[in-house]
Every structure is written in C-alpha cells, then in structure tokens.
C-alpha cells in the first residue's frame, strides 16, 4: 500500500537546522546512505544506537510503501587514528599487533557487527559496500577534483584545497564552522608541511614502506582518505544527488563536511537533500569510553558480565529502551532506566497478547481512528518514537478497558486496533515478536524430532542411504545431529 500518499512526513535537516517536508527526488522511492562501522574492533553500544535509529527510519519508510535503497558501508581501510591525515590505519595497526592479515581483522569484526545487529533484530541494508571494493571509484573522484582545481598533489599524496574551495563555496555549512576561525585556531601537527593549509584534508595518502594496505594510483602507491570512500559509494549507488545521508552526530565534522565539499567540487551541486544525525549514548551520565572503563559492550546486556547492570536483559528490552528516546536526543543508559523499560515492555507485550482473545461488540465507544492517526502523526514528526510509544500504551489502555467490559469495539475497529498495535510495535519500532519466535522454535524442534525418528526407523530397516541422506541434508541446513547413549540430539549451528 502506498501510505506515503496520505502521510505528510517532516524530517529535521541538519543542514538547515529545521524540520522540512520530505519530498523524495523520485516519487515513491527513497535513497538513503548511512556511514557504517570501521571494522577494527567490536561494535560498541553507541554505534548500535545510531544504526538502530536508521533501522527504525528504514522500517517506517518501508511501512509507508516507499521502495527504499538503503546503503550502509563497511569501512575496511583508510580510517586513520584520531581521524586525522597522519598516523596509522586502525585496521593495519590491529593486524600488526596481532600478526595477522588486515583482512582477517576486517572479517572478524564484520562478522561481529552483523551478529550483534541480528540480536537486536535489524533489517539488512539494501547494499553494504566496502571501501576496499571501491578503490577505482575513489581514484576517479580524486582525478576529477584535481581537474576542477580543488586539489593538489605533493610527494605522492593528494590534498583537498579547502581555502580554494571556500572562495566559491561554503566549507563549514553543515557544522556551522567558519573557515577563517578554523585556520586561525589550528595548531601545526607532524606531517602538515605537505599541505598548503592545516585544514586541507587527504584525498589520497602516499603509503610509507611499513604501511600494509596499499594500492597503485596515478600519484603513486598509497591508500584513500577516510572521507573519500563515502562520497564514492553513496554516489555510485544513489546518484550524484540523493535523498538522505545519515550517521552519528560525531561525524558531522569533519567527515560529513568533507563529503559535501568533495561532492560539490566534483559536480557543482549539493549531494544530499536531507542530512540526518543520531545523537550519542552516555552511560550513567558520562561519555562511554573504553579507556576509562565507563563502557558496556552490546553482548554484555543479554549475556551478562557488566558491572553496570544488575541482571541480563533481552535485546528486545534494550531496543525498546533506546526507542523511548528521540533519535536526536542524548540517551543516558542506566541500570534503573533499562529496568523501568523492561516493565513497560512487558506491559506492552501482555496487552498485545490479551488483544488476540478480545471479542467485538455491536458498537464502538472508543475513537480508534483518531488514536491510529496520532500514531502516524508521531512518526511523521521527524520519527518521534517516544510519542509513538506513549500512543501505543494508550492503545493498551483501550485493550484493558475492553477486557474488563468497560468499553466495546466493533469488529472493524478491533481489527484496526490490533493491526496498528502490531504494525508499529513489531514492524516499525522493530521489536521481535518473542512469542512467534518461540512458537517457530517449537515447530522446528518438532519437525527435527520427526526426522530423527524417521532416520532411526531407516537405520533399523538397514536403509543406511536414507539415514545418511537425512543426516547430511539437515547438516546442510545448519542442523547437526549427534548420536549418543541417550539417543540422538541436535544443535543448530
């Protein structure tokens, strides 16, 4: 259903500082790019919150009937320590410390990233490109920027000329920074002698002999700058101008500012219509930091082991907790906060469960149409999940009134109430229906037990070919059978 035709969605645009009516470039289609992780360590909870915000936004676009191309990259090269132009690539540094290939580091932490997001019930993006897979495109963009006169080569490296660009454009428009003030306040650092100005940033860096990840280019053997990869991948898959670019608030400067400059230098126009930024996650009122120990890893929430939590919580509860804050607000993660969220989550789930057994009446005494519209109004106001959740609890209040015989709904209104509660809870907010998952698990166990029994009968009848076929085909599906003294058991790999 093309619900977007009946919904007026407003999005807060970081570029203008205002909520703006969302009008996609192509009707019925949305192109959205979100900066993904740098895969040199385990994904941290702050990253999870950012990606969860855009997962929710992706889900709502899909619910409205848009065809969405959601691109979220994997940064597997070119991200320098402290996000400056001089230093050691984080992936290469980790590989050198552990004495493994850089791509082993990339693979390990990409798998970890996907495993964590799966726990929190994320939808996969439409495309998940890697920086190393788009070196040719990045080199081509560097070449175009040089041709346009906004970059210069020196000693095998290529730098973006910020001052030259600012003569005809506005470097700092996204972050609200002034180039003259930035130049005046920038201290000299090692290696900046190659630059015309301290604010110039690397498009391509010469690889020193000890640098592991390197590629040939017209300027010598080297590797791309961090900002360049997102420009290359976003425009390759979404076009020179696309609808939405998202990421964490910490990426606004310099990363996204540099992206805008690179795109405008190449094409002469702005690359993105709506810039969106998710705010940070704090822990007990302080910034999360591995170095200070004020940190929780995502798996510590549902597996335990964190000194900050009194018990384990399901990923569903953690997701619900995060959705209770607006994506542009700072969210403070506390033990008391997630305990309170768990109580609310359980009340919501119980209400949805009760709803299935309610019987319709002959008349409706509750205004379900207005309540449903309030749910859409909340999401249409820059994806306001806290207000949406408040409305969902109002729906649960209706459920309890009907259960207690104090209110009635016609069959049509009861259906609307049920569909709206289920859609916004499971499809939009992204809560996993644990009862459905449990039921599916029970069904799977029943089917596997039946196949185990058939295999035992086949072996008793000396039909070993069928017995082996059952075992091997289950193994191909990731279900391993284990024969023991107590019988045959199975595990899912």
CSV table of C-alpha atoms in Angstrom, one decimal:
chain,number,residue,atom,x,y,z
A,1,UNK,CA,0.0,0.0,0.0
A,2,UNK,CA,1.2,3.5,-0.9
A,3,UNK,CA,0.5,5.0,2.5
A,4,UNK,CA,3.0,7.8,1.9
A,5,UNK,CA,0.4,9.5,-0.3
A,6,UNK,CA,-1.7,10.1,2.7
A,7,UNK,CA,1.0,11.0,5.2
A,8,UNK,CA,2.9,14.3,5.4
A,9,UNK,CA,6.4,13.4,6.8
A,10,UNK,CA,8.7,16.0,8.2
A,11,UNK,CA,12.4,15.4,8.8
A,12,UNK,CA,14.9,17.5,10.7
A,13,UNK,CA,17.5,18.6,8.3
A,14,UNK,CA,20.9,19.1,10.0
A,15,UNK,CA,22.0,21.3,7.1
A,16,UNK,CA,19.2,23.9,7.6
A,17,UNK,CA,18.5,23.3,11.3
A,18,UNK,CA,14.8,23.0,10.6
A,19,UNK,CA,12.1,20.3,10.1
A,20,UNK,CA,11.3,20.1,6.5
A,21,UNK,CA,8.6,18.4,4.4
A,22,UNK,CA,10.1,15.2,3.0
A,23,UNK,CA,9.9,15.1,-0.8
A,24,UNK,CA,11.9,12.4,-2.4
A,25,UNK,CA,13.7,13.0,-5.6
A,26,UNK,CA,11.8,10.3,-7.3
A,27,UNK,CA,8.2,9.8,-6.2
A,28,UNK,CA,7.7,6.5,-4.3
A,29,UNK,CA,11.4,5.9,-3.9
A,30,UNK,CA,13.9,6.8,-1.2
A,31,UNK,CA,17.7,6.7,-1.4
A,32,UNK,CA,19.4,6.6,2.0
A,33,UNK,CA,23.1,6.3,2.8
A,34,UNK,CA,24.4,5.8,6.4
A,35,UNK,CA,28.0,5.7,7.4
A,36,UNK,CA,28.8,2.2,8.6
A,37,UNK,CA,31.4,0.9,11.1
A,38,UNK,CA,35.2,0.8,10.9
A,39,UNK,CA,35.8,-2.9,11.5
A,40,UNK,CA,38.9,-3.0,13.6
A,41,UNK,CA,37.2,-3.8,17.0
A,42,UNK,CA,33.9,-4.9,18.5
A,43,UNK,CA,31.0,-2.6,17.7
A,44,UNK,CA,30.1,-0.5,20.7
A,45,UNK,CA,26.7,0.3,22.1
A,46,UNK,CA,26.8,3.9,20.9
A,47,UNK,CA,27.2,2.6,17.3
A,48,UNK,CA,24.3,0.2,17.8
A,49,UNK,CA,22.1,3.1,18.9
A,50,UNK,CA,23.0,5.1,15.8
A,51,UNK,CA,22.4,2.2,13.4
A,52,UNK,CA,19.2,1.3,15.3
A,53,UNK,CA,17.8,4.8,14.7
A,54,UNK,CA,18.3,4.4,11.0
A,55,UNK,CA,16.9,0.9,11.0
A,56,UNK,CA,13.7,2.3,12.5
A,57,UNK,CA,13.7,5.1,9.9
A,58,UNK,CA,14.2,2.5,7.1
A,59,UNK,CA,11.4,0.4,8.6
A,60,UNK,CA,9.0,3.4,8.6
A,61,UNK,CA,9.7,4.2,5.0
A,62,UNK,CA,9.0,0.6,4.1
A,63,UNK,CA,5.8,0.7,6.1
A,64,UNK,CA,4.7,3.8,4.2
A,65,UNK,CA,5.1,1.9,1.0
A,66,UNK,CA,8.3,3.5,-0.3
A,67,UNK,CA,10.7,1.5,-2.4
A,68,UNK,CA,13.9,2.1,-0.4
A,69,UNK,CA,17.5,1.7,-1.4
A,70,UNK,CA,19.4,1.8,1.9
A,71,UNK,CA,23.2,1.8,1.6
A,72,UNK,CA,25.3,1.3,4.7
A,73,UNK,CA,29.1,0.9,4.1
A,74,UNK,CA,31.8,-1.1,5.8
A,75,UNK,CA,35.0,0.9,6.3
A,76,UNK,CA,37.8,-1.6,5.9
A,77,UNK,CA,40.6,0.7,5.0
A,78,UNK,CA,41.8,4.3,5.2
A,79,UNK,CA,40.5,5.3,8.6
A,80,UNK,CA,43.4,7.0,10.3
A,81,UNK,CA,43.9,7.1,14.1
A,82,UNK,CA,42.1,10.1,15.6
A,83,UNK,CA,40.5,10.8,12.2
A,84,UNK,CA,43.4,13.0,11.1
A,85,UNK,CA,45.5,12.6,8.0
A,86,UNK,CA,48.7,11.4,9.7
A,87,UNK,CA,49.0,8.3,11.7
A,88,UNK,CA,48.4,4.6,11.3
A,89,UNK,CA,45.4,2.9,9.8
A,90,UNK,CA,43.4,1.4,12.6
A,91,UNK,CA,42.9,-1.9,10.8
A,92,UNK,CA,46.6,-2.2,9.8
A,93,UNK,CA,47.6,-1.3,13.3
A,94,UNK,CA,45.4,-4.1,14.8
A,95,UNK,CA,46.7,-6.5,12.2
A,96,UNK,CA,50.3,-5.7,13.0
A,97,UNK,CA,49.7,-6.1,16.8
A,98,UNK,CA,48.0,-9.5,16.3
A,99,UNK,CA,50.4,-10.5,13.5
A,100,UNK,CA,47.6,-11.4,11.1
A,101,UNK,CA,46.5,-10.2,7.7
A,102,UNK,CA,44.4,-7.0,7.8
A,103,UNK,CA,41.5,-8.8,6.0
A,104,UNK,CA,41.4,-11.2,8.9
A,105,UNK,CA,40.7,-8.3,11.2
A,106,UNK,CA,38.1,-7.0,8.8
A,107,UNK,CA,36.4,-10.4,8.6
A,108,UNK,CA,36.4,-11.0,12.3
A,109,UNK,CA,34.8,-7.7,13.2
A,110,UNK,CA,32.4,-7.5,10.3
A,111,UNK,CA,31.0,-10.9,11.4
A,112,UNK,CA,30.8,-9.5,15.0
A,113,UNK,CA,29.0,-6.4,13.7
A,114,UNK,CA,26.4,-8.5,11.8
A,115,UNK,CA,25.9,-10.9,14.8
A,116,UNK,CA,25.2,-8.0,17.2
A,117,UNK,CA,22.8,-6.3,14.8
A,118,UNK,CA,21.0,-9.6,14.3
A,119,UNK,CA,20.5,-9.9,18.0
A,120,UNK,CA,18.8,-6.5,18.0
A,121,UNK,CA,16.5,-7.5,15.1
A,122,UNK,CA,17.9,-5.2,12.4
A,123,UNK,CA,16.8,-5.4,8.8
A,124,UNK,CA,19.8,-5.8,6.5
A,125,UNK,CA,20.5,-2.8,4.2
A,126,UNK,CA,19.8,-3.0,0.5
A,127,UNK,CA,23.6,-2.7,-0.3
A,128,UNK,CA,26.6,-3.0,2.1
A,129,UNK,CA,29.6,-1.9,0.1
A,130,UNK,CA,33.2,-1.9,1.3
A,131,UNK,CA,35.8,0.8,0.9
A,132,UNK,CA,38.4,-1.7,-0.5
A,133,UNK,CA,35.8,-2.8,-3.1
A,134,UNK,CA,35.7,0.8,-4.5
A,135,UNK,CA,39.3,1.9,-4.8
A,136,UNK,CA,38.9,2.6,-8.6
A,137,UNK,CA,35.9,4.8,-8.0
A,138,UNK,CA,37.8,6.7,-5.3
A,139,UNK,CA,40.8,7.3,-7.6
A,140,UNK,CA,38.4,8.6,-10.3
A,141,UNK,CA,36.9,11.1,-7.9
A,142,UNK,CA,40.3,12.4,-6.8
A,143,UNK,CA,41.2,12.8,-10.5
A,144,UNK,CA,38.1,14.8,-11.1
A,145,UNK,CA,38.7,17.1,-8.1
A,146,UNK,CA,42.2,17.8,-9.3
A,147,UNK,CA,40.9,18.6,-12.8
A,148,UNK,CA,38.4,21.1,-11.3
A,149,UNK,CA,41.3,22.8,-9.4
A,150,UNK,CA,40.3,22.0,-5.9
A,151,UNK,CA,43.0,19.5,-5.0
A,152,UNK,CA,46.8,19.3,-5.4
A,153,UNK,CA,49.4,16.6,-5.4
A,154,UNK,CA,52.5,16.7,-3.3
A,155,UNK,CA,55.1,14.0,-2.6
A,156,UNK,CA,52.7,11.2,-3.7
A,157,UNK,CA,49.8,12.4,-1.6
A,158,UNK,CA,46.7,14.4,-2.8
A,159,UNK,CA,45.1,17.0,-0.6
A,160,UNK,CA,41.8,18.9,-0.9
A,161,UNK,CA,42.3,22.6,-1.1
A,162,UNK,CA,39.8,23.9,1.4
A,163,UNK,CA,40.7,27.6,1.0
A,164,UNK,CA,40.4,27.5,-2.8
A,165,UNK,CA,37.1,25.6,-2.5
A,166,UNK,CA,35.8,28.2,0.0
A,167,UNK,CA,36.3,31.0,-2.4
A,168,UNK,CA,33.3,30.0,-4.4
A,169,UNK,CA,31.6,27.6,-2.0
A,170,UNK,CA,30.9,27.4,1.8
A,171,UNK,CA,33.1,24.9,3.7
A,172,UNK,CA,31.5,24.6,7.1
A,173,UNK,CA,27.9,25.0,6.1
A,174,UNK,CA,26.9,21.7,7.8
A,175,UNK,CA,28.8,22.1,11.1
A,176,UNK,CA,28.3,25.9,11.3
A,177,UNK,CA,32.1,26.5,11.4
A,178,UNK,CA,33.9,29.5,9.9
A,179,UNK,CA,37.0,28.7,7.8
A,180,UNK,CA,38.9,31.7,8.9
A,181,UNK,CA,38.4,30.8,12.6
A,182,UNK,CA,39.4,27.2,11.9
A,183,UNK,CA,42.6,28.3,10.2
A,184,UNK,CA,43.5,30.7,13.0
A,185,UNK,CA,42.9,28.1,15.7
A,186,UNK,CA,44.5,25.0,14.0
A,187,UNK,CA,47.8,24.0,15.6
A,188,UNK,CA,50.6,22.6,13.5
A,189,UNK,CA,51.0,18.8,13.6
A,190,UNK,CA,53.6,16.5,12.2
A,191,UNK,CA,53.3,15.9,8.5
A,192,UNK,CA,51.3,19.0,7.7
A,193,UNK,CA,54.2,20.6,5.8
A,194,UNK,CA,52.9,18.9,2.7
A,195,UNK,CA,49.7,20.8,3.0
A,196,UNK,CA,49.1,24.4,1.8
A,197,UNK,CA,46.8,24.9,4.8
A,198,UNK,CA,46.2,23.0,8.0
A,199,UNK,CA,42.5,22.5,7.2
A,200,UNK,CA,43.3,20.7,3.9
A,201,UNK,CA,42.4,17.0,4.1
A,202,UNK,CA,43.8,14.0,2.4
A,203,UNK,CA,42.1,12.5,-0.6
A,204,UNK,CA,44.9,10.1,-1.3
A,205,UNK,CA,47.9,9.3,1.0
A,206,UNK,CA,51.3,8.0,0.0
A,207,UNK,CA,52.0,4.7,1.6
A,208,UNK,CA,55.2,4.5,3.6
A,209,UNK,CA,57.2,1.3,3.3
A,210,UNK,CA,55.7,-0.1,6.5
A,211,UNK,CA,52.1,0.6,5.5
A,212,UNK,CA,50.4,-2.8,4.8
A,213,UNK,CA,47.2,-1.8,2.8
A,214,UNK,CA,48.2,-0.1,-0.4
A,215,UNK,CA,47.1,0.4,-4.0
A,216,UNK,CA,48.6,1.8,-7.2
A,217,UNK,CA,47.3,5.2,-8.3
A,218,UNK,CA,48.3,7.9,-10.8
A,219,UNK,CA,50.1,9.6,-7.9
A,220,UNK,CA,52.0,6.6,-6.7
A,221,UNK,CA,51.3,3.7,-4.3
A,222,UNK,CA,49.0,4.7,-1.5
A,223,UNK,CA,45.6,4.5,0.0
A,224,UNK,CA,42.4,6.6,0.0
A,225,UNK,CA,41.4,9.2,2.6
A,226,UNK,CA,38.7,8.4,5.0
A,227,UNK,CA,36.1,10.9,3.7
A,228,UNK,CA,36.5,9.8,0.1
A,229,UNK,CA,35.1,6.3,0.5
A,230,UNK,CA,31.6,7.5,1.5
A,231,UNK,CA,31.5,10.0,-1.4
A,232,UNK,CA,32.4,7.2,-3.8
A,233,UNK,CA,29.9,4.6,-2.6
A,234,UNK,CA,27.0,6.9,-1.9
A,235,UNK,CA,27.0,8.5,-5.3
A,236,UNK,CA,27.8,5.2,-7.1
A,237,UNK,CA,24.6,3.5,-5.7
A,238,UNK,CA,22.3,6.5,-5.1
A,239,UNK,CA,23.3,9.1,-7.8
A,240,UNK,CA,25.0,12.5,-7.7
A,241,UNK,CA,22.1,13.8,-5.6
A,242,UNK,CA,20.2,11.6,-3.3
A,243,UNK,CA,17.5,11.9,-0.6
A,244,UNK,CA,19.1,11.2,2.8
A,245,UNK,CA,22.5,10.9,4.3
A,246,UNK,CA,22.7,9.7,7.9
A,247,UNK,CA,25.2,9.0,10.6
A,248,UNK,CA,26.2,9.7,14.2
A,249,UNK,CA,26.4,13.3,15.5
A,250,UNK,CA,30.2,12.9,15.8
A,251,UNK,CA,30.5,12.5,12.1
A,252,UNK,CA,29.1,15.9,11.2
A,253,UNK,CA,32.6,17.4,11.3
A,254,UNK,CA,34.9,16.7,9.7
A,255,UNK,CA,33.6,13.6,7.9
A,256,UNK,CA,30.3,14.8,6.5
A,257,UNK,CA,31.5,18.4,6.0
A,258,UNK,CA,34.3,16.9,3.8
A,259,UNK,CA,31.9,14.7,1.9
A,260,UNK,CA,29.9,17.8,1.0
A,261,UNK,CA,33.0,19.6,-0.2
A,262,UNK,CA,34.2,16.6,-2.3
A,263,UNK,CA,30.8,16.2,-4.0
A,264,UNK,CA,30.4,19.9,-4.7
A,265,UNK,CA,33.9,20.1,-6.1
A,266,UNK,CA,33.1,17.2,-8.5
A,267,UNK,CA,29.5,18.0,-9.6
A,268,UNK,CA,29.0,21.7,-8.7
A,269,UNK,CA,25.9,20.9,-6.6
A,270,UNK,CA,25.0,19.6,-3.1
A,271,UNK,CA,24.9,15.8,-2.9
A,272,UNK,CA,22.2,15.3,-0.3
A,273,UNK,CA,18.8,16.9,0.3
A,274,UNK,CA,18.4,15.8,3.9
A,275,UNK,CA,21.2,15.3,6.4
A,276,UNK,CA,20.2,13.3,9.5
A,277,UNK,CA,22.3,12.8,12.6
A,278,UNK,CA,21.6,10.5,15.6
A,279,UNK,CA,22.7,11.7,19.0
A,280,UNK,CA,25.1,10.0,21.4
A,281,UNK,CA,24.6,7.4,24.1
A,282,UNK,CA,26.0,8.1,27.6
A,283,UNK,CA,26.5,5.7,30.5
A,284,UNK,CA,25.4,6.9,33.9
A,285,UNK,CA,25.7,10.5,32.8
A,286,UNK,CA,29.2,10.2,31.4
A,287,UNK,CA,30.6,9.6,27.9
A,288,UNK,CA,31.2,6.0,27.1
A,289,UNK,CA,34.9,5.2,26.9
A,290,UNK,CA,36.9,2.1,26.9
A,291,UNK,CA,39.9,3.8,28.4
A,292,UNK,CA,38.1,5.0,31.5
A,293,UNK,CA,36.1,1.7,31.9
A,294,UNK,CA,32.8,3.6,31.6
A,295,UNK,CA,31.6,1.2,28.9
A,296,UNK,CA,29.2,-1.6,28.1
A,297,UNK,CA,29.5,-3.9,25.1
A,298,UNK,CA,26.2,-4.8,23.4
A,299,UNK,CA,26.5,-8.6,24.2
A,300,UNK,CA,27.0,-7.8,28.0
A,301,UNK,CA,23.4,-6.6,28.0
A,302,UNK,CA,22.0,-10.0,27.0
A,303,UNK,CA,24.9,-12.3,28.1
A,304,UNK,CA,25.8,-10.6,31.3
A,305,UNK,CA,29.3,-9.7,32.7
A,306,UNK,CA,28.8,-5.9,33.0
A,307,UNK,CA,29.4,-4.3,36.5
A,308,UNK,CA,26.9,-1.6,35.5
A,309,UNK,CA,23.9,-4.0,35.2
A,310,UNK,CA,22.2,-5.9,38.0
A,311,UNK,CA,20.9,-8.6,35.6
A,312,UNK,CA,20.7,-9.6,32.0
A,313,UNK,CA,18.2,-8.0,29.6
A,314,UNK,CA,16.9,-9.3,26.3
A,315,UNK,CA,17.9,-7.5,23.2
A,316,UNK,CA,14.2,-6.7,22.7
A,317,UNK,CA,14.1,-4.8,26.0
A,318,UNK,CA,17.3,-2.9,25.1
A,319,UNK,CA,15.9,-1.9,21.7
A,320,UNK,CA,12.6,-0.8,23.4
A,321,UNK,CA,14.7,1.3,25.9
A,322,UNK,CA,16.5,3.0,23.0
A,323,UNK,CA,13.3,3.7,21.1
A,324,UNK,CA,11.9,5.5,24.1
A,325,UNK,CA,14.2,8.4,23.4
A,326,UNK,CA,14.1,10.5,20.2
A,327,UNK,CA,16.9,9.7,17.9
A,328,UNK,CA,18.2,13.3,18.0
A,329,UNK,CA,18.3,13.3,21.9
A,330,UNK,CA,21.2,12.3,24.1
A,331,UNK,CA,20.2,9.0,25.8
A,332,UNK,CA,21.7,8.1,29.1
A,333,UNK,CA,21.9,4.3,29.6
A,334,UNK,CA,21.4,3.3,33.3
A,335,UNK,CA,20.5,0.2,35.1
A,336,UNK,CA,17.4,1.8,36.6
A,337,UNK,CA,16.4,3.1,33.2
A,338,UNK,CA,16.5,-0.2,31.5
A,339,UNK,CA,14.7,-1.9,34.4
A,340,UNK,CA,11.9,0.6,34.0
A,341,UNK,CA,11.9,-0.1,30.3
A,342,UNK,CA,11.6,-3.8,30.9
A,343,UNK,CA,8.4,-3.3,32.9
A,344,UNK,CA,6.9,-1.1,30.2
A,345,UNK,CA,8.0,-3.6,27.5
A,346,UNK,CA,6.3,-6.5,29.4
A,347,UNK,CA,3.1,-4.4,29.8
A,348,UNK,CA,3.1,-3.8,26.1
A,349,UNK,CA,3.6,-7.4,25.2
A,350,UNK,CA,1.0,-8.6,27.7
A,351,UNK,CA,-1.5,-6.2,26.2
A,352,UNK,CA,-0.9,-7.3,22.7
A,353,UNK,CA,-1.3,-10.9,23.8
A,354,UNK,CA,-4.6,-10.1,25.5
A,355,UNK,CA,-5.8,-8.4,22.3
A,356,UNK,CA,-5.9,-11.7,20.4
A,357,UNK,CA,-8.7,-13.0,22.6
A,358,UNK,CA,-10.9,-9.9,22.7
A,359,UNK,CA,-14.4,-10.2,21.2
A,360,UNK,CA,-16.1,-7.5,19.2
A,361,UNK,CA,-19.2,-5.7,20.3
A,362,UNK,CA,-22.1,-4.2,18.3
A,363,UNK,CA,-20.9,-0.6,18.8
A,364,UNK,CA,-17.6,1.3,19.3
A,365,UNK,CA,-17.2,3.5,22.3
A,366,UNK,CA,-13.6,4.5,21.6
A,367,UNK,CA,-12.3,6.7,18.8
A,368,UNK,CA,-9.8,4.3,17.2
A,369,UNK,CA,-9.4,6.3,14.0
A,370,UNK,CA,-8.1,9.3,15.9
A,371,UNK,CA,-5.8,7.1,18.0
A,372,UNK,CA,-4.4,5.5,14.9
A,373,UNK,CA,-3.8,8.9,13.3
A,374,UNK,CA,-2.0,10.0,16.5
A,375,UNK,CA,0.5,7.1,15.9
A,376,UNK,CA,1.1,8.2,12.4
A,377,UNK,CA,1.4,11.9,13.5
A,378,UNK,CA,4.1,11.0,15.9
A,379,UNK,CA,6.2,9.2,13.3
A,380,UNK,CA,5.5,11.8,10.7
A,381,UNK,CA,7.0,14.4,13.1
A,382,UNK,CA,10.7,13.5,12.5
A,383,UNK,CA,10.2,9.9,13.6
A,384,UNK,CA,9.2,10.7,17.2
A,385,UNK,CA,9.3,7.2,18.7
A,386,UNK,CA,8.8,8.4,22.3
A,387,UNK,CA,5.4,9.9,21.4
A,388,UNK,CA,4.5,6.9,19.3
A,389,UNK,CA,5.3,4.6,22.3
A,390,UNK,CA,3.1,6.8,24.5
A,391,UNK,CA,0.3,6.3,22.0
A,392,UNK,CA,0.9,2.5,21.9
A,393,UNK,CA,0.4,2.4,25.7
A,394,UNK,CA,-2.8,4.3,25.2
A,395,UNK,CA,-3.8,1.5,22.8
A,396,UNK,CA,-3.0,-1.0,25.6
A,397,UNK,CA,-5.3,1.0,27.9
A,398,UNK,CA,-8.1,0.5,25.4
A,399,UNK,CA,-7.3,-3.2,25.4
A,400,UNK,CA,-7.7,-3.5,29.2
A,401,UNK,CA,-10.9,-1.4,29.2
A,402,UNK,CA,-12.4,-3.8,26.6
A,403,UNK,CA,-11.1,-6.9,28.5
A,404,UNK,CA,-12.8,-5.6,31.7
A,405,UNK,CA,-16.1,-5.0,29.9
A,406,UNK,CA,-15.9,-1.2,30.3
A,407,UNK,CA,-15.7,-0.4,26.6
A,408,UNK,CA,-16.6,-2.1,23.4
A,409,UNK,CA,-15.4,-2.0,19.8
A,410,UNK,CA,-16.9,-3.2,16.6
A,411,UNK,CA,-15.1,-6.0,14.7
A,412,UNK,CA,-13.7,-3.4,12.2
A,413,UNK,CA,-12.4,-1.1,14.9
A,414,UNK,CA,-11.0,-4.1,16.9
A,415,UNK,CA,-9.1,-5.2,13.8
A,416,UNK,CA,-7.7,-1.6,13.3
A,417,UNK,CA,-6.6,-1.5,16.9
A,418,UNK,CA,-4.8,-4.9,16.6
A,419,UNK,CA,-3.2,-4.2,13.2
A,420,UNK,CA,-2.0,-0.8,14.3
A,421,UNK,CA,-0.5,-2.0,17.6
A,422,UNK,CA,1.2,-5.0,15.9
A,423,UNK,CA,2.5,-2.9,13.0
A,424,UNK,CA,4.1,-0.1,14.9
A,425,UNK,CA,5.4,-2.4,17.7
A,426,UNK,CA,6.9,-5.1,15.5
A,427,UNK,CA,7.4,-3.7,12.0
A,428,UNK,CA,8.3,0.0,12.7
A,429,UNK,CA,9.9,0.1,16.2
A,430,UNK,CA,11.4,-3.3,15.3
A,431,UNK,CA,10.6,-5.3,18.4
A,432,UNK,CA,10.9,-9.0,17.7
A,433,UNK,CA,7.7,-11.0,18.5
A,434,UNK,CA,9.2,-13.4,21.0
A,435,UNK,CA,6.1,-15.5,21.2
A,436,UNK,CA,6.1,-16.0,17.5
A,437,UNK,CA,9.8,-16.8,17.6
A,438,UNK,CA,9.2,-19.3,20.4
A,439,UNK,CA,6.4,-20.9,18.5
A,440,UNK,CA,8.6,-21.2,15.4
A,441,UNK,CA,11.3,-22.7,17.6
A,442,UNK,CA,8.9,-25.3,19.0
A,443,UNK,CA,7.7,-26.1,15.5
A,444,UNK,CA,11.3,-26.5,14.2
A,445,UNK,CA,12.1,-28.8,17.1
A,446,UNK,CA,9.0,-30.9,16.3
A,447,UNK,CA,10.0,-31.3,12.7
A,448,UNK,CA,13.6,-32.2,13.5
A,449,UNK,CA,12.4,-34.8,16.1
A,450,UNK,CA,10.2,-36.3,13.4
A,451,UNK,CA,13.1,-36.5,11.0
A,452,UNK,CA,15.3,-38.1,13.8
A,453,UNK,CA,12.6,-40.7,14.3
A,454,UNK,CA,12.4,-41.4,10.5
A,455,UNK,CA,16.2,-41.8,10.5
A,456,UNK,CA,16.1,-44.3,13.4
A,457,UNK,CA,13.5,-46.3,11.5
A,458,UNK,CA,15.6,-46.2,8.4
A,459,UNK,CA,18.6,-47.5,10.3
A,460,UNK,CA,16.5,-50.2,11.9
A,461,UNK,CA,15.4,-51.3,8.4
A,462,UNK,CA,19.1,-51.2,7.3
A,463,UNK,CA,18.2,-48.4,4.9
A,464,UNK,CA,21.5,-46.6,5.5
A,465,UNK,CA,21.3,-44.5,2.4
A,466,UNK,CA,18.1,-42.8,3.6
A,467,UNK,CA,19.6,-42.4,7.1
A,468,UNK,CA,22.7,-40.7,5.8
A,469,UNK,CA,20.6,-38.5,3.5
A,470,UNK,CA,18.5,-37.2,6.4
A,471,UNK,CA,21.7,-36.5,8.4
A,472,UNK,CA,23.5,-34.8,5.6
A,473,UNK,CA,20.6,-32.7,4.4
A,474,UNK,CA,20.0,-31.5,7.9
A,475,UNK,CA,23.7,-30.7,8.2
A,476,UNK,CA,23.5,-28.6,5.0
A,477,UNK,CA,20.8,-26.6,6.7
A,478,UNK,CA,23.0,-26.0,9.7
A,479,UNK,CA,21.3,-28.6,11.9
A,480,UNK,CA,23.9,-31.1,13.3
A,481,UNK,CA,22.7,-34.5,14.6
A,482,UNK,CA,24.7,-36.2,17.4
A,483,UNK,CA,24.2,-39.9,18.3
A,484,UNK,CA,24.8,-40.8,21.9
A,485,UNK,CA,24.0,-43.3,24.6
A,486,UNK,CA,20.8,-41.4,25.5
A,487,UNK,CA,19.7,-41.2,21.8
A,488,UNK,CA,20.1,-38.6,19.1
A,489,UNK,CA,20.2,-34.9,19.8
A,490,UNK,CA,20.6,-31.9,17.5
A,491,UNK,CA,22.1,-28.5,17.6
A,492,UNK,CA,21.7,-25.5,15.3
A,493,UNK,CA,25.0,-24.1,14.0
